[in-house]
Amino acid sequence: MTSVQDLTNDWLRFDRDQVTRRQIETLRDEEDWDELESLLRTRIAFGTAGLRARMEAGFSRLNALTIIQASQGLAAYILCSDPSAGSKGIVLGHDARHNSERFARLAATAFVKKGFRVWWYGPLVHTPMVPYGVKMLGAAAGVMVTASHNPAYDNGYKVYWSNACQIVSPHDSNIAASILQNLEPLTWDENLNLDPIGPIVDSLELVRESYFADVLKLCSGFVPHADIRFVYTPMHGVGLRYMTELATRLGIEENMVVVEEQANPDPDFPTVKFPNPEERGALDLAKATADRDDISLVIANDPDADRFAVAEKVNGEWHSFTGNEIGILLASHIISTYYTSSSPSPRKPLALLTTTVSTSLLSSMSQSPTHPFHYTETLTGFKNLGNAALRLQATHDVPYAFEEALGYMFTSVVPDKDAIAAGAVFLTACAQWWPRSPWQRLQEIYQELGYSATANTYLVSPSPAITDKVFARIRSSPSQTLSTSSPSPETPPVYPSHLGPRLITRWIDLTTGYDSSTRDHIPILPVSKESHMITFELADSHPQGYDTAGGEQGPRWKVTARTSGTEPKIKLYVECRASVAVDARRGADAVREDLIRGWFAPADFGLRREGE
């Protein structure tokens, strides 16, 4: 194994950034080998669509050197896949985080050194503008320098393939291997010579008008209502410019009130603990602004404006809609639009998608006798939803997909989540629902399909080793033996039989590769031993079930526990379906607490609960 001293020397041989170079030199001079081991031993890995890490020195962190190395490796891999890729070019954008523009400039010159044309977005852009540019310009790939809603000290490098989707396996591992073959920086130049016929082209104005034209196609039949006023916050990110332009084009700019304290890009995110609309307290300023101006609707984006959040004041109290609730509201509008539009027949059948950790309500909606559609479920993330949607387009009309983490995709714009497009569709739906509010429309859906309540949360793990121990204990806890028709009948797998008083009726382990409900016990969704993911369904000891649109009985709870691909978190997803709202809410909360206390035992493993 390479010694930490040799790793240090390797770093100093490559690094010309005086700040990060000095960090490593100081640690070397102080002989802090443990810290150097942490920073240098393990190279930052391609995870969800690219790289994401803390900004500081080291091969395991995001910094100027690892950005250059990643860009050189990505360029080399793309050229191996498509020798003509250099002339097609790479779309390159960045958000307002610390170092984002500098990292993007370093990436641009690295791509040029490798023979690529760069479609450069000089102004700040929201993340979906990069895949849109890939699609419109016919580029070989796209890179967005952003860490989305991560803390201020993080940054990231998000990669899109030529189909405008986030990269998937085996591209991620192949790119990682290519990086290792391209470690020697070819340039540290940050100066961009923009030239319409040169290697770096100032490109935002080439795509902006087309982007908004495609977004506005989602607003067919939109009629402005003076009574639909809303507060908007970009949460210190890049969204204001794009949401303002959308509101202006819809003729409702006077209806939008901006949270001034969060209007301008600020990489320190000073008014929020975490710049994530899902986090408790993140929308407090927006709600206060709405209260001041007597407005009952709030919409918000995360800093790179690919996630979309909504809150509404209901009976004097603010209700922050979950990602599932917004997803179902938007789905109901998309379905209604499809079945009432005057498009010529015949046309492709409708298909909608969501992820396995999102609400089961979309599956219930697909069984409607009057408005049926093809339902598809994927693993988490828009890299899976986007690619699945593109495959389905051969046989279906696939306008929409969502996942519970405030992500909404409108395939005709980009095969990725897009908060500006989501805002356009949501405001169009609000105008069509009027005088019903979004909350009232949601209650209509619940009355038709049964109530759903979620109790999603996360635990922060101190290390991957601890996370492994937690899941190992769950898999070996008091259990029932699975069928001996499993792949290894001599050592049949086991799984817990109950969670508290509730019976486990189905067990899916996408790490070990087992599904108790399939004939051969092989899961339908892909298996990966690189991460932990367990899903199970629960029923009461005296199951009552619930009625779906198709009249079939289903389990009351669906629970998933999985590790995050970008953060040291164990994510927990709990959904309870019931015929009465209060039963669904109590059921979801009770299962979440039993799950955390009984199975994950934070005190035993040093796990921190959400908010701690």
Coordinates of C-alpha atoms in Angstrom, one line a residue, residues 218 327-341 347 350-352 365 373 397-401 409-411 425-426 429 432-433:
L218 CA -46.7 23.2 -20.4
G327 CA -46.1 15.1 -6.9
I328 CA -49.7 13.8 -6.8
L329 CA -51.2 17.3 -7.3
L330 CA -49.1 17.8 -10.4
A331 CA -49.9 14.2 -11.6
S332 CA -53.6 14.9 -11.3
H333 CA -53.2 18.0 -13.5
I334 CA -51.1 16.2 -16.1
I335 CA -53.6 13.3 -16.3
S336 CA -56.6 15.6 -16.6
T337 CA -54.8 17.6 -19.3
Y338 CA -54.0 14.5 -21.3
Y339 CA -57.5 13.2 -21.2
T340 CA -59.2 16.5 -22.0
S341 CA -56.8 17.8 -24.7
R347 CA -52.0 8.8 -29.9
L350 CA -50.0 7.8 -21.2
A351 CA -47.2 6.7 -18.9
L352 CA -46.1 8.3 -15.6
M365 CA -54.3 6.5 -9.7
F373 CA -52.2 5.1 -17.5
D397 CA -46.5 9.5 -24.1
V398 CA -44.3 10.2 -21.0
P399 CA -44.9 13.8 -19.9
Y400 CA -44.1 13.6 -16.2
A401 CA -42.2 11.9 -13.4
M409 CA -39.6 16.2 -14.3
F410 CA -41.4 17.3 -17.4
T411 CA -39.8 15.2 -20.2
V425 CA -47.2 23.7 -14.3
F426 CA -48.2 24.2 -10.7
A429 CA -52.9 24.0 -12.3
Q432 CA -57.5 25.7 -13.4
W433 CA -58.4 24.6 -9.9

